[in-house]
mmCIF file of C-alpha atoms in Angstrom:
data_model
loop_
_atom_site.group_PDB
_atom_site.id
_atom_site.type_symbol
_atom_site.label_atom_id
_atom_site.label_comp_id
_atom_site.label_asym_id
_atom_site.label_seq_id
_atom_site.Cartn_x
_atom_site.Cartn_y
_atom_site.Cartn_z
ATOM 1 C CA MET A 17 -139.418 -257.673 -216.633
ATOM 2 C CA VAL A 18 -139.323 -257.604 -212.901
ATOM 3 C CA SER A 19 -142.477 -258.692 -211.113
ATOM 4 C CA ALA A 20 -144.019 -257.038 -208.076
ATOM 5 C CA VAL A 21 -143.440 -260.137 -206.066
ATOM 6 C CA GLU A 22 -139.791 -260.090 -206.758
ATOM 7 C CA THR A 23 -139.337 -256.458 -205.959
ATOM 8 C CA ASN A 24 -141.462 -256.374 -202.722
ATOM 9 C CA PRO A 25 -139.247 -257.453 -199.788
ATOM 10 C CA LEU A 26 -142.275 -258.302 -197.580
ATOM 11 C CA ILE A 27 -143.422 -261.088 -199.939
ATOM 12 C CA PRO A 28 -141.411 -264.374 -199.964
ATOM 13 C CA ARG A 29 -140.000 -265.369 -203.286
ATOM 14 C CA HIS A 30 -141.210 -269.015 -203.198
ATOM 15 C CA PRO A 31 -144.962 -269.246 -203.955
ATOM 16 C CA ALA A 32 -145.690 -272.038 -201.502
ATOM 17 C CA ALA A 33 -143.669 -270.399 -198.842
ATOM 18 C CA SER A 34 -145.356 -267.118 -199.460
ATOM 19 C CA LEU A 35 -148.853 -268.648 -199.118
ATOM 20 C CA SER A 36 -147.924 -270.389 -195.882
ATOM 21 C CA ALA A 37 -146.357 -267.232 -194.539
ATOM 22 C CA MET A 38 -149.460 -265.213 -195.335
ATOM 23 C CA ARG A 39 -151.866 -267.683 -193.619
ATOM 24 C CA ALA A 40 -149.891 -268.224 -190.391
ATOM 25 C CA PRO A 41 -150.530 -264.808 -188.868
ATOM 26 C CA ALA A 42 -154.272 -265.155 -189.298
ATOM 27 C CA HIS A 43 -154.413 -268.381 -187.276
ATOM 28 C CA THR A 44 -152.144 -266.986 -184.563
ATOM 29 C CA ASP A 45 -154.144 -263.801 -184.169
ATOM 30 C CA LEU A 46 -157.415 -265.730 -183.850
ATOM 31 C CA LEU A 47 -155.972 -267.961 -181.154
ATOM 32 C CA LEU A 48 -154.682 -264.965 -179.192
ATOM 33 C CA LEU A 49 -158.066 -263.269 -179.410
ATOM 34 C CA LEU A 50 -159.809 -266.357 -178.014
ATOM 35 C CA LEU A 51 -157.344 -266.799 -175.139
ATOM 36 C CA ALA A 52 -157.202 -263.158 -174.081
ATOM 37 C CA PRO A 53 -160.635 -263.034 -172.265
ATOM 38 C CA LEU A 54 -159.859 -266.244 -170.422
ATOM 39 C CA ALA A 55 -156.564 -264.859 -169.273
ATOM 40 C CA GLY A 56 -158.257 -261.682 -168.086
ATOM 41 C CA CYS A 57 -160.963 -263.564 -166.145
ATOM 42 C CA THR A 58 -158.405 -265.754 -164.491
ATOM 43 C CA GLY A 59 -156.451 -262.737 -163.319
ATOM 44 C CA THR A 60 -159.562 -260.995 -161.894
ATOM 45 C CA ASP A 61 -160.680 -264.038 -159.881
ATOM 46 C CA GLU A 62 -157.214 -264.475 -158.488
ATOM 47 C CA ALA A 63 -157.123 -260.830 -157.401
ATOM 48 C CA ALA A 64 -160.612 -261.016 -155.845
ATOM 49 C CA ALA A 65 -159.751 -264.156 -153.965
ATOM 50 C CA GLY A 66 -156.936 -262.340 -152.271
ATOM 51 C CA LYS A 67 -159.116 -259.471 -150.942
ATOM 52 C CA PRO A 68 -160.841 -259.534 -147.484
ATOM 53 C CA GLY A 69 -164.499 -260.337 -147.873
ATOM 54 C CA GLY A 70 -164.129 -261.796 -151.338
ATOM 55 C CA PRO A 71 -165.059 -265.364 -152.222
ATOM 56 C CA GLY A 72 -162.809 -267.634 -150.237
ATOM 57 C CA GLY A 73 -161.223 -264.753 -148.257
ATOM 58 C CA PRO A 74 -161.543 -263.801 -144.559
ATOM 59 C CA GLU A 75 -164.670 -261.878 -143.460
ATOM 60 C CA PRO A 76 -164.163 -258.276 -142.312
ATOM 61 C CA PRO A 77 -164.464 -257.673 -138.552
ATOM 62 C CA ALA A 78 -167.994 -256.833 -137.382
ATOM 63 C CA PRO A 79 -168.415 -253.449 -135.626
ATOM 64 C CA VAL A 80 -169.927 -253.904 -132.162
ATOM 65 C CA LEU A 81 -170.470 -252.088 -128.880
ATOM 66 C CA LEU A 82 -168.861 -253.592 -125.795
ATOM 67 C CA ALA A 83 -169.570 -253.237 -122.064
ATOM 68 C CA GLU A 84 -167.644 -254.488 -119.069
ATOM 69 C CA VAL A 85 -169.035 -257.039 -116.637
ATOM 70 C CA VAL A 86 -169.303 -255.207 -113.287
ATOM 71 C CA GLN A 87 -169.539 -256.553 -109.741
ATOM 72 C CA LYS A 88 -171.547 -254.243 -107.458
ATOM 73 C CA ASP A 89 -174.190 -254.120 -104.732
ATOM 74 C CA VAL A 90 -177.725 -254.331 -106.129
ATOM 75 C CA PRO A 91 -180.972 -253.780 -104.167
ATOM 76 C CA VAL A 92 -183.502 -256.606 -103.970
ATOM 77 C CA GLU A 93 -186.807 -254.987 -104.895
ATOM 78 C CA ILE A 94 -190.461 -255.855 -105.400
ATOM 79 C CA GLU A 95 -192.721 -253.762 -107.604
ATOM 80 C CA ALA A 96 -196.448 -253.215 -107.068
ATOM 81 C CA PHE A 97 -199.281 -250.750 -107.610
ATOM 82 C CA GLY A 98 -200.528 -248.681 -104.690
ATOM 83 C CA THR A 99 -203.236 -246.244 -103.706
ATOM 84 C CA VAL A 100 -202.573 -243.139 -101.639
ATOM 85 C CA GLU A 101 -204.770 -242.801 -98.551
ATOM 86 C CA PRO A 102 -204.887 -240.073 -95.897
ATOM 87 C CA ASN A 103 -203.247 -240.960 -92.624
ATOM 88 C CA ALA A 104 -206.486 -239.940 -90.874
ATOM 89 C CA THR A 105 -209.881 -238.686 -92.046
ATOM 90 C CA VAL A 106 -212.326 -236.739 -89.874
ATOM 91 C CA ALA A 107 -215.823 -235.653 -90.865
ATOM 92 C CA ILE A 108 -216.685 -232.598 -88.779
ATOM 93 C CA ARG A 109 -220.275 -232.735 -87.464
ATOM 94 C CA SER A 110 -222.022 -230.476 -85.000
ATOM 95 C CA GLN A 111 -222.918 -231.962 -81.607
ATOM 96 C CA VAL A 112 -225.503 -229.270 -80.908
ATOM 97 C CA GLY A 113 -228.294 -227.825 -82.966
ATOM 98 C CA GLY A 114 -228.361 -224.193 -83.967
ATOM 99 C CA VAL A 115 -227.615 -221.640 -86.624
ATOM 100 C CA LEU A 116 -224.154 -221.673 -88.213
ATOM 101 C CA VAL A 117 -222.904 -218.159 -87.449
ATOM 102 C CA GLY A 118 -219.175 -218.469 -88.156
ATOM 103 C CA VAL A 119 -216.844 -220.203 -90.649
ATOM 104 C CA HIS A 120 -213.209 -219.559 -89.743
ATOM 105 C CA PHE A 121 -211.243 -221.216 -92.571
ATOM 106 C CA GLN A 122 -210.957 -221.291 -96.344
ATOM 107 C CA LYS A 123 -211.791 -224.304 -98.463
ATOM 108 C CA GLY A 124 -208.694 -226.435 -99.019
ATOM 109 C CA GLN A 125 -206.785 -224.751 -96.198
ATOM 110 C CA ASP A 126 -204.235 -226.541 -94.055
ATOM 111 C CA VAL A 127 -205.346 -226.491 -90.420
ATOM 112 C CA ALA A 128 -203.635 -227.530 -87.212
ATOM 113 C CA GLN A 129 -205.085 -229.462 -84.314
ATOM 114 C CA GLY A 130 -207.171 -227.081 -82.188
ATOM 115 C CA ASP A 131 -207.798 -224.474 -84.888
ATOM 116 C CA LEU A 132 -211.281 -222.928 -84.796
ATOM 117 C CA LEU A 133 -213.426 -224.077 -87.715
ATOM 118 C CA PHE A 134 -217.106 -223.230 -87.035
ATOM 119 C CA THR A 135 -219.243 -221.342 -84.558
ATOM 120 C CA ILE A 136 -222.812 -222.426 -83.829
ATOM 121 C CA ASP A 137 -225.037 -219.749 -82.214
ATOM 122 C CA PRO A 138 -224.060 -220.222 -78.529
ATOM 123 C CA ARG A 139 -226.887 -218.185 -76.970
ATOM 124 C CA PRO A 140 -229.319 -221.081 -76.421
ATOM 125 C CA ALA A 141 -226.576 -223.135 -74.740
ATOM 126 C CA ARG A 142 -225.524 -220.203 -72.574
ATOM 127 C CA ALA A 143 -229.127 -219.558 -71.502
ATOM 128 C CA GLU A 144 -229.549 -223.210 -70.583
ATOM 129 C CA LYS A 145 -226.343 -223.056 -68.554
ATOM 130 C CA GLN A 146 -227.583 -219.989 -66.664
ATOM 131 C CA LEU A 147 -230.891 -221.733 -65.909
ATOM 132 C CA THR A 148 -229.155 -224.798 -64.490
ATOM 133 C CA GLU A 149 -226.902 -222.593 -62.383
ATOM 134 C CA ALA A 150 -229.962 -220.840 -60.930
ATOM 135 C CA ASN A 151 -231.599 -224.170 -60.161
ATOM 136 C CA LEU A 152 -228.410 -225.275 -58.450
ATOM 137 C CA ALA A 153 -228.347 -222.162 -56.259
ATOM 138 C CA ARG A 154 -231.999 -222.616 -55.258
ATOM 139 C CA ASN A 155 -231.641 -226.278 -54.450
ATOM 140 C CA ARG A 156 -228.472 -225.638 -52.488
ATOM 141 C CA VAL A 157 -230.336 -223.247 -50.151
ATOM 142 C CA GLN A 158 -233.180 -225.726 -49.769
ATOM 143 C CA TYR A 159 -230.734 -228.544 -49.116
ATOM 144 C CA GLU A 160 -228.914 -226.589 -46.431
ATOM 145 C CA ASN A 161 -232.249 -225.836 -44.729
ATOM 146 C CA ALA A 162 -233.394 -229.449 -44.974
ATOM 147 C CA GLN A 163 -230.051 -230.665 -43.671
ATOM 148 C CA ALA A 164 -230.336 -228.377 -40.649
ATOM 149 C CA GLU A 165 -233.900 -229.579 -40.036
ATOM 150 C CA ALA A 166 -232.790 -233.186 -40.219
ATOM 151 C CA THR A 167 -230.081 -232.449 -37.670
ATOM 152 C CA ARG A 168 -232.617 -230.907 -35.234
ATOM 153 C CA GLN A 169 -235.004 -233.811 -35.694
ATOM 154 C CA LYS A 170 -232.184 -236.218 -34.973
ATOM 155 C CA ALA A 171 -231.462 -234.449 -31.629
ATOM 156 C CA LEU A 172 -235.143 -234.426 -30.625
ATOM 157 C CA TYR A 173 -235.507 -238.080 -31.610
ATOM 158 C CA ASP A 174 -232.537 -238.982 -29.462
ATOM 159 C CA GLN A 175 -234.299 -237.259 -26.536
ATOM 160 C CA LYS A 176 -237.500 -239.168 -27.309
ATOM 161 C CA LEU A 177 -239.282 -235.853 -27.955
ATOM 162 C CA VAL A 178 -240.331 -236.663 -31.564
ATOM 163 C CA SER A 179 -241.350 -239.827 -33.229
ATOM 164 C CA ALA A 180 -239.169 -241.833 -35.527
ATOM 165 C CA GLU A 181 -241.512 -241.033 -38.389
ATOM 166 C CA GLN A 182 -240.865 -237.291 -38.043
ATOM 167 C CA TYR A 183 -237.111 -237.809 -37.978
ATOM 168 C CA GLU A 184 -237.130 -240.099 -41.034
ATOM 169 C CA SER A 185 -239.258 -237.590 -42.962
ATOM 170 C CA ALA A 186 -236.778 -234.761 -42.296
ATOM 171 C CA ARG A 187 -233.814 -236.963 -43.187
ATOM 172 C CA ALA A 188 -235.479 -238.072 -46.475
ATOM 173 C CA ALA A 189 -236.187 -234.458 -47.464
ATOM 174 C CA ALA A 190 -232.542 -233.544 -46.952
ATOM 175 C CA GLU A 191 -231.321 -236.527 -49.004
ATOM 176 C CA ALA A 192 -233.742 -235.691 -51.835
ATOM 177 C CA LEU A 193 -232.406 -232.153 -52.015
ATOM 178 C CA ALA A 194 -228.852 -233.522 -51.992
ATOM 179 C CA ALA A 195 -229.733 -235.636 -55.022
ATOM 180 C CA ALA A 196 -231.275 -232.562 -56.652
ATOM 181 C CA LEU A 197 -227.983 -230.730 -56.127
ATOM 182 C CA ARG A 198 -226.082 -233.485 -57.850
ATOM 183 C CA ALA A 199 -228.551 -233.398 -60.755
ATOM 184 C CA ASP A 200 -228.146 -229.616 -61.022
ATOM 185 C CA GLN A 201 -224.376 -229.974 -61.080
ATOM 186 C CA ALA A 202 -224.620 -232.553 -63.882
ATOM 187 C CA ALA A 203 -226.973 -230.243 -65.793
ATOM 188 C CA ILE A 204 -224.458 -227.421 -65.453
ATOM 189 C CA ARG A 205 -221.685 -229.625 -66.838
ATOM 190 C CA SER A 206 -223.940 -230.578 -69.754
ATOM 191 C CA ALA A 207 -224.769 -226.938 -70.395
ATOM 192 C CA LYS A 208 -221.090 -226.064 -70.328
ATOM 193 C CA LEU A 209 -220.418 -228.787 -72.889
ATOM 194 C CA LYS A 210 -223.140 -227.391 -75.155
ATOM 195 C CA VAL A 211 -221.521 -223.999 -74.922
ATOM 196 C CA ASP A 212 -218.185 -225.572 -75.765
ATOM 197 C CA TYR A 213 -219.761 -227.563 -78.600
ATOM 198 C CA SER A 214 -220.938 -224.296 -80.106
ATOM 199 C CA THR A 215 -217.360 -223.823 -81.322
ATOM 200 C CA LEU A 216 -216.017 -226.607 -83.531
ATOM 201 C CA ARG A 217 -212.236 -227.066 -83.662
ATOM 202 C CA SER A 218 -210.007 -229.307 -85.763
ATOM 203 C CA PRO A 219 -209.140 -232.558 -83.961
ATOM 204 C CA ILE A 220 -206.116 -233.259 -86.234
ATOM 205 C CA ASP A 221 -203.550 -231.589 -88.434
ATOM 206 C CA GLY A 222 -204.791 -231.809 -91.996
ATOM 207 C CA ARG A 223 -206.293 -230.157 -95.022
ATOM 208 C CA THR A 224 -209.923 -229.135 -95.297
ATOM 209 C CA GLY A 225 -212.081 -230.070 -98.236
ATOM 210 C CA ASP A 226 -215.188 -228.416 -99.622
ATOM 211 C CA LEU A 227 -217.540 -226.545 -97.270
ATOM 212 C CA LEU A 228 -220.679 -228.699 -97.184
ATOM 213 C CA VAL A 229 -222.928 -226.312 -95.194
ATOM 214 C CA ASP A 230 -222.947 -222.596 -95.880
ATOM 215 C CA LEU A 231 -222.954 -219.841 -93.310
ATOM 216 C CA GLY A 232 -226.407 -219.050 -91.880
ATOM 217 C CA ASN A 233 -227.871 -222.530 -92.247
ATOM 218 C CA LEU A 234 -229.556 -224.323 -89.371
ATOM 219 C CA VAL A 235 -227.626 -227.436 -88.422
ATOM 220 C CA LYS A 236 -228.767 -230.353 -86.319
ATOM 221 C CA ALA A 237 -226.808 -232.359 -83.811
ATOM 222 C CA GLY A 238 -225.158 -235.354 -85.492
ATOM 223 C CA ASP A 239 -226.492 -234.406 -88.926
ATOM 224 C CA ALA A 240 -224.517 -234.313 -92.200
ATOM 225 C CA PRO A 241 -220.836 -233.320 -91.933
ATOM 226 C CA LEU A 242 -219.932 -229.677 -92.305
ATOM 227 C CA VAL A 243 -216.467 -230.391 -93.758
ATOM 228 C CA THR A 244 -214.044 -233.319 -94.066
ATOM 229 C CA ILE A 245 -210.406 -233.033 -93.020
ATOM 230 C CA ASN A 246 -207.730 -235.366 -94.404
ATOM 231 C CA GLN A 247 -204.354 -235.706 -92.766
ATOM 232 C CA ILE A 248 -201.773 -235.731 -95.551
ATOM 233 C CA HIS A 249 -198.633 -234.966 -93.485
ATOM 234 C CA PRO A 250 -197.808 -237.806 -93.049
ATOM 235 C CA ILE A 251 -199.742 -239.839 -95.594
ATOM 236 C CA GLN A 252 -200.079 -243.547 -96.378
ATOM 237 C CA VAL A 253 -199.838 -245.733 -99.469
ATOM 238 C CA VAL A 254 -201.695 -249.053 -99.465
ATOM 239 C CA PHE A 255 -200.520 -251.834 -101.783
ATOM 240 C CA ALA A 256 -200.690 -255.608 -102.105
ATOM 241 C CA LEU A 257 -197.938 -258.151 -102.701
ATOM 242 C CA PRO A 258 -198.215 -261.827 -103.709
ATOM 243 C CA GLN A 259 -198.369 -264.064 -100.676
ATOM 244 C CA ARG A 260 -195.144 -265.804 -101.764
ATOM 245 C CA GLU A 261 -193.304 -262.581 -100.845
ATOM 246 C CA LEU A 262 -194.634 -262.633 -97.273
ATOM 247 C CA PRO A 263 -191.680 -264.568 -95.754
ATOM 248 C CA ARG A 264 -189.156 -262.100 -97.172
ATOM 249 C CA VAL A 265 -191.232 -259.119 -96.039
ATOM 250 C CA THR A 266 -191.699 -260.380 -92.494
ATOM 251 C CA ALA A 267 -188.013 -261.321 -92.241
ATOM 252 C CA GLN A 268 -187.012 -257.801 -93.222
ATOM 253 C CA MET A 269 -189.632 -256.292 -90.890
ATOM 254 C CA ALA A 270 -188.017 -258.150 -87.996
ATOM 255 C CA ALA A 271 -184.733 -256.342 -88.707
ATOM 256 C CA SER A 272 -185.979 -252.942 -89.876
ATOM 257 C CA ALA A 273 -188.893 -251.462 -91.786
ATOM 258 C CA PRO A 274 -188.385 -251.957 -95.547
ATOM 259 C CA ARG A 275 -187.952 -248.801 -97.595
ATOM 260 C CA VAL A 276 -190.725 -247.968 -100.045
ATOM 261 C CA ASP A 277 -190.432 -245.657 -103.054
ATOM 262 C CA ALA A 278 -193.650 -244.288 -104.557
ATOM 263 C CA PHE A 279 -193.440 -243.102 -108.174
ATOM 264 C CA VAL A 280 -196.046 -240.524 -109.121
ATOM 265 C CA PRO A 281 -197.063 -240.617 -112.816
ATOM 266 C CA GLY A 282 -195.376 -237.730 -114.590
ATOM 267 C CA ALA A 283 -192.683 -237.313 -111.923
ATOM 268 C CA GLU A 284 -190.923 -240.683 -111.931
ATOM 269 C CA GLU A 285 -187.452 -239.110 -111.638
ATOM 270 C CA THR A 286 -187.947 -238.085 -108.016
ATOM 271 C CA PRO A 287 -189.928 -240.722 -106.090
ATOM 272 C CA ALA A 288 -191.321 -240.151 -102.615
ATOM 273 C CA THR A 289 -189.590 -242.270 -99.983
ATOM 274 C CA GLY A 290 -191.264 -243.891 -96.985
ATOM 275 C CA LYS A 291 -191.277 -247.130 -95.023
ATOM 276 C CA VAL A 292 -193.604 -250.054 -94.317
ATOM 277 C CA VAL A 293 -195.513 -249.492 -91.084
ATOM 278 C CA LEU A 294 -198.072 -252.312 -91.187
ATOM 279 C CA VAL A 295 -198.518 -255.766 -92.711
ATOM 280 C CA ASP A 296 -202.098 -257.012 -92.722
ATOM 281 C CA ASN A 297 -202.921 -259.850 -90.327
ATOM 282 C CA ALA A 298 -204.478 -262.073 -93.002
ATOM 283 C CA VAL A 299 -203.927 -263.049 -96.635
ATOM 284 C CA ASP A 300 -206.754 -262.251 -99.011
ATOM 285 C CA GLN A 301 -207.810 -265.728 -100.144
ATOM 286 C CA ALA A 302 -209.673 -264.358 -103.163
ATOM 287 C CA THR A 303 -206.557 -262.768 -104.660
ATOM 288 C CA GLY A 304 -203.716 -264.578 -102.886
ATOM 289 C CA THR A 305 -202.166 -261.283 -101.823
ATOM 290 C CA ILE A 306 -201.180 -259.610 -98.577
ATOM 291 C CA LYS A 307 -201.910 -255.932 -97.953
ATOM 292 C CA LEU A 308 -199.253 -253.549 -96.671
ATOM 293 C CA TRP A 309 -199.280 -249.928 -95.535
ATOM 294 C CA ALA A 310 -196.347 -247.564 -96.035
ATOM 295 C CA GLU A 311 -196.065 -244.137 -94.421
ATOM 296 C CA PHE A 312 -194.547 -241.073 -96.106
ATOM 297 C CA GLU A 313 -193.707 -237.702 -94.584
ATOM 298 C CA ASN A 314 -195.030 -236.027 -97.746
ATOM 299 C CA ALA A 315 -193.521 -232.678 -96.757
ATOM 300 C CA GLU A 316 -193.877 -231.361 -100.315
ATOM 301 C CA SER A 317 -197.470 -232.645 -100.675
ATOM 302 C CA ARG A 318 -196.542 -234.712 -103.730
ATOM 303 C CA LEU A 319 -198.807 -237.587 -102.704
ATOM 304 C CA TRP A 320 -202.543 -236.953 -102.717
ATOM 305 C CA PRO A 321 -205.391 -239.071 -101.325
ATOM 306 C CA GLY A 322 -206.868 -241.341 -103.985
ATOM 307 C CA GLN A 323 -203.804 -241.144 -106.234
ATOM 308 C CA LEU A 324 -202.516 -244.289 -107.992
ATOM 309 C CA VAL A 325 -198.749 -244.774 -107.756
ATOM 310 C CA ASN A 326 -196.111 -247.333 -108.674
ATOM 311 C CA VAL A 327 -194.516 -248.801 -105.570
ATOM 312 C CA VAL A 328 -191.037 -250.308 -105.215
ATOM 313 C CA VAL A 329 -190.264 -252.118 -101.948
ATOM 314 C CA THR A 330 -186.562 -252.580 -101.139
ATOM 315 C CA LEU A 331 -186.200 -255.720 -99.037
ATOM 316 C CA SER A 332 -182.414 -256.013 -98.903
ATOM 317 C CA VAL A 333 -179.194 -255.383 -100.841
ATOM 318 C CA GLN A 334 -177.402 -258.156 -102.746
ATOM 319 C CA ALA A 335 -173.693 -257.556 -102.220
ATOM 320 C CA GLY A 336 -171.190 -258.246 -105.014
ATOM 321 C CA ALA A 337 -173.686 -259.125 -107.722
ATOM 322 C CA ILE A 338 -172.364 -259.765 -111.255
ATOM 323 C CA THR A 339 -174.169 -257.376 -113.618
ATOM 324 C CA VAL A 340 -174.210 -256.715 -117.352
ATOM 325 C CA PRO A 341 -176.404 -254.425 -119.442
ATOM 326 C CA ALA A 342 -179.665 -256.245 -120.058
ATOM 327 C CA ARG A 343 -179.383 -255.623 -123.805
ATOM 328 C CA ALA A 344 -176.287 -257.849 -123.883
ATOM 329 C CA VAL A 345 -178.326 -260.945 -123.001
ATOM 330 C CA GLN A 346 -179.725 -262.882 -125.957
ATOM 331 C CA THR A 347 -182.243 -265.718 -125.923
ATOM 332 C CA GLY A 348 -181.644 -268.920 -127.844
ATOM 333 C CA GLN A 349 -183.113 -272.386 -128.042
ATOM 334 C CA LYS A 350 -180.987 -273.550 -125.113
ATOM 335 C CA GLY A 351 -181.481 -270.475 -122.948
ATOM 336 C CA SER A 352 -179.870 -267.098 -122.366
ATOM 337 C CA TYR A 353 -176.399 -266.350 -123.704
ATOM 338 C CA VAL A 354 -174.012 -263.471 -124.349
ATOM 339 C CA PHE A 355 -171.159 -262.866 -126.771
ATOM 340 C CA VAL A 356 -167.927 -262.440 -124.814
ATOM 341 C CA ALA A 357 -165.034 -260.539 -126.413
ATOM 342 C CA LYS A 358 -161.751 -262.480 -126.377
ATOM 343 C CA PRO A 359 -158.255 -260.957 -126.275
ATOM 344 C CA ASP A 360 -157.534 -262.108 -129.860
ATOM 345 C CA GLY A 361 -160.309 -259.891 -131.266
ATOM 346 C CA THR A 362 -162.904 -262.627 -131.679
ATOM 347 C CA VAL A 363 -166.035 -263.542 -129.731
ATOM 348 C CA GLU A 364 -167.403 -266.641 -128.098
ATOM 349 C CA ASP A 365 -171.004 -267.335 -127.181
ATOM 350 C CA ARG A 366 -171.471 -268.231 -123.513
ATOM 351 C CA PHE A 367 -174.611 -269.421 -121.792
ATOM 352 C CA VAL A 368 -175.522 -267.503 -118.640
ATOM 353 C CA GLU A 369 -178.055 -267.841 -115.841
ATOM 354 C CA VAL A 370 -179.908 -264.570 -115.272
ATOM 355 C CA ALA A 371 -181.479 -264.293 -111.811
ATOM 356 C CA ARG A 372 -183.377 -261.035 -112.323
ATOM 357 C CA THR A 373 -183.103 -257.549 -113.747
ATOM 358 C CA TYR A 374 -182.578 -254.263 -111.947
ATOM 359 C CA ALA A 375 -183.056 -250.997 -113.849
ATOM 360 C CA ASP A 376 -181.108 -251.565 -117.125
ATOM 361 C CA ASP A 377 -178.886 -254.326 -115.731
ATOM 362 C CA ALA A 378 -179.212 -258.094 -115.704
ATOM 363 C CA ILE A 379 -177.971 -259.867 -112.568
ATOM 364 C CA VAL A 380 -176.074 -262.974 -113.696
ATOM 365 C CA GLU A 381 -175.782 -265.917 -111.316
ATOM 366 C CA GLU A 382 -173.478 -268.071 -113.458
ATOM 367 C CA GLY A 383 -171.450 -267.759 -116.653
ATOM 368 C CA LEU A 384 -169.548 -264.479 -116.318
ATOM 369 C CA ALA A 385 -166.810 -262.951 -114.214
ATOM 370 C CA ALA A 386 -166.151 -259.344 -113.340
ATOM 371 C CA GLY A 387 -163.863 -257.572 -115.814
ATOM 372 C CA GLU A 388 -164.922 -259.518 -118.900
ATOM 373 C CA ARG A 389 -166.401 -257.600 -121.811
ATOM 374 C CA VAL A 390 -169.621 -258.506 -123.580
ATOM 375 C CA VAL A 391 -171.261 -257.351 -126.798
ATOM 376 C CA THR A 392 -174.220 -255.036 -126.267
ATOM 377 C CA ASP A 393 -174.919 -254.062 -129.883
ATOM 378 C CA GLY A 394 -174.314 -255.846 -133.187
ATOM 379 C CA GLN A 395 -175.068 -259.405 -132.075
ATOM 380 C CA LEU A 396 -177.028 -260.221 -135.251
ATOM 381 C CA ARG A 397 -173.819 -260.188 -137.293
ATOM 382 C CA LEU A 398 -171.919 -262.491 -134.969
ATOM 383 C CA LYS A 399 -171.299 -266.180 -134.574
ATOM 384 C CA PRO A 400 -168.778 -268.031 -132.417
ATOM 385 C CA GLY A 401 -165.289 -267.073 -133.561
ATOM 386 C CA SER A 402 -166.354 -263.951 -135.460
ATOM 387 C CA ARG A 403 -163.801 -261.141 -135.611
ATOM 388 C CA ILE A 404 -164.987 -257.853 -134.123
ATOM 389 C CA VAL A 405 -163.968 -254.241 -133.976
ATOM 390 C CA GLU A 406 -165.263 -251.956 -131.236
ATOM 391 C CA LYS A 407 -167.299 -248.933 -132.265
ATOM 392 C CA THR A 408 -168.359 -245.934 -130.258
ATOM 393 C CA ALA A 409 -171.834 -244.530 -129.702
ATOM 394 C CA ALA A 410 -172.315 -240.968 -130.844
ATOM 395 C CA PRO A 411 -173.761 -238.769 -128.071
ATOM 396 C CA GLY A 412 -177.488 -238.576 -128.533
ATOM 397 C CA GLY A 413 -177.375 -240.614 -131.745
ATOM 398 C CA PRO A 414 -176.929 -244.130 -133.133
ATOM 399 C CA PRO A 415 -173.655 -246.005 -132.655
ATOM 400 C CA LYS A 416 -170.919 -245.254 -135.162
ATOM 401 C CA PRO A 417 -168.428 -247.858 -136.412
#
């Protein structure tokens, strides 16, 4: 009888050999199963280590914005706050009493020097002038008669026909009437002035304010003003600077009047331009400031009396200044620094000395040269030697890598 073991070719004929053959695959398979995960992990780590940014690999370049260091002329400016004041202010008052019978302008109207503003009833002044003229005519006749009498008395006195007392009396009467004539002439001039004062005219070019006395009211000489006129073409801006700026201001004044730009709130894009016309003759000891006056043509009436404005005084122009965008400058424990792009695509940190800022630029005294490129955005991801890639800023939006 043939056994199953003998007839099956997959089973060894020797019992011991068959048992050993049957157990060997089980041990081998178990060992392979245990080693397979380790082999897979080892392969994954090796692959990751070879990728940029993986553990132990090189960091990817940081996207940044770059700007070129530029050498250009930059104005030397001082900023301050100022108050707009009229170039001249006149309060119109009547110099004669009477009824206000004429108002010849509109409130807030621009008037020129010599324009008629008010009319005070001129009839009383005219009547007074006529009376003084009549008195002058009467006294002139009397003076001529007295002068002739004095002449006759002088001839008789010379002939010893009248006494000295009679001659002196005639001469004194003539001199008294001569004085009366002079008084009448002065009274006529005064009456003429009163007639002239009955019409009030503008003494300056300017703009009228509110009408303070209405038509038909009785006004008194030297009483409350009828209207106030402010000259606003040209106009002035008054501002104060720290006294430490006085040497620079006076030095520039010796050469030419410094330019002044006045920025009106709400219209900062188009400042009014004028020039310094006066530096005060004393420093305010309470505030340590010096007051200055700047004059503006104000042709478009952009500046208004009482207005507060921002003032920028241009003292000089710094030629060939090294400038970078102010946002490129960082502040560290040792001072100001920038990241400078190197030709090999990396950056270095470089300490700089910033003298001042102008608009959006920083004026650098030391540390940079014209033509170099500095990082203006993305500094937080950088360190000395970091690799960079330049990105572009999308119009009207955030920078794109």
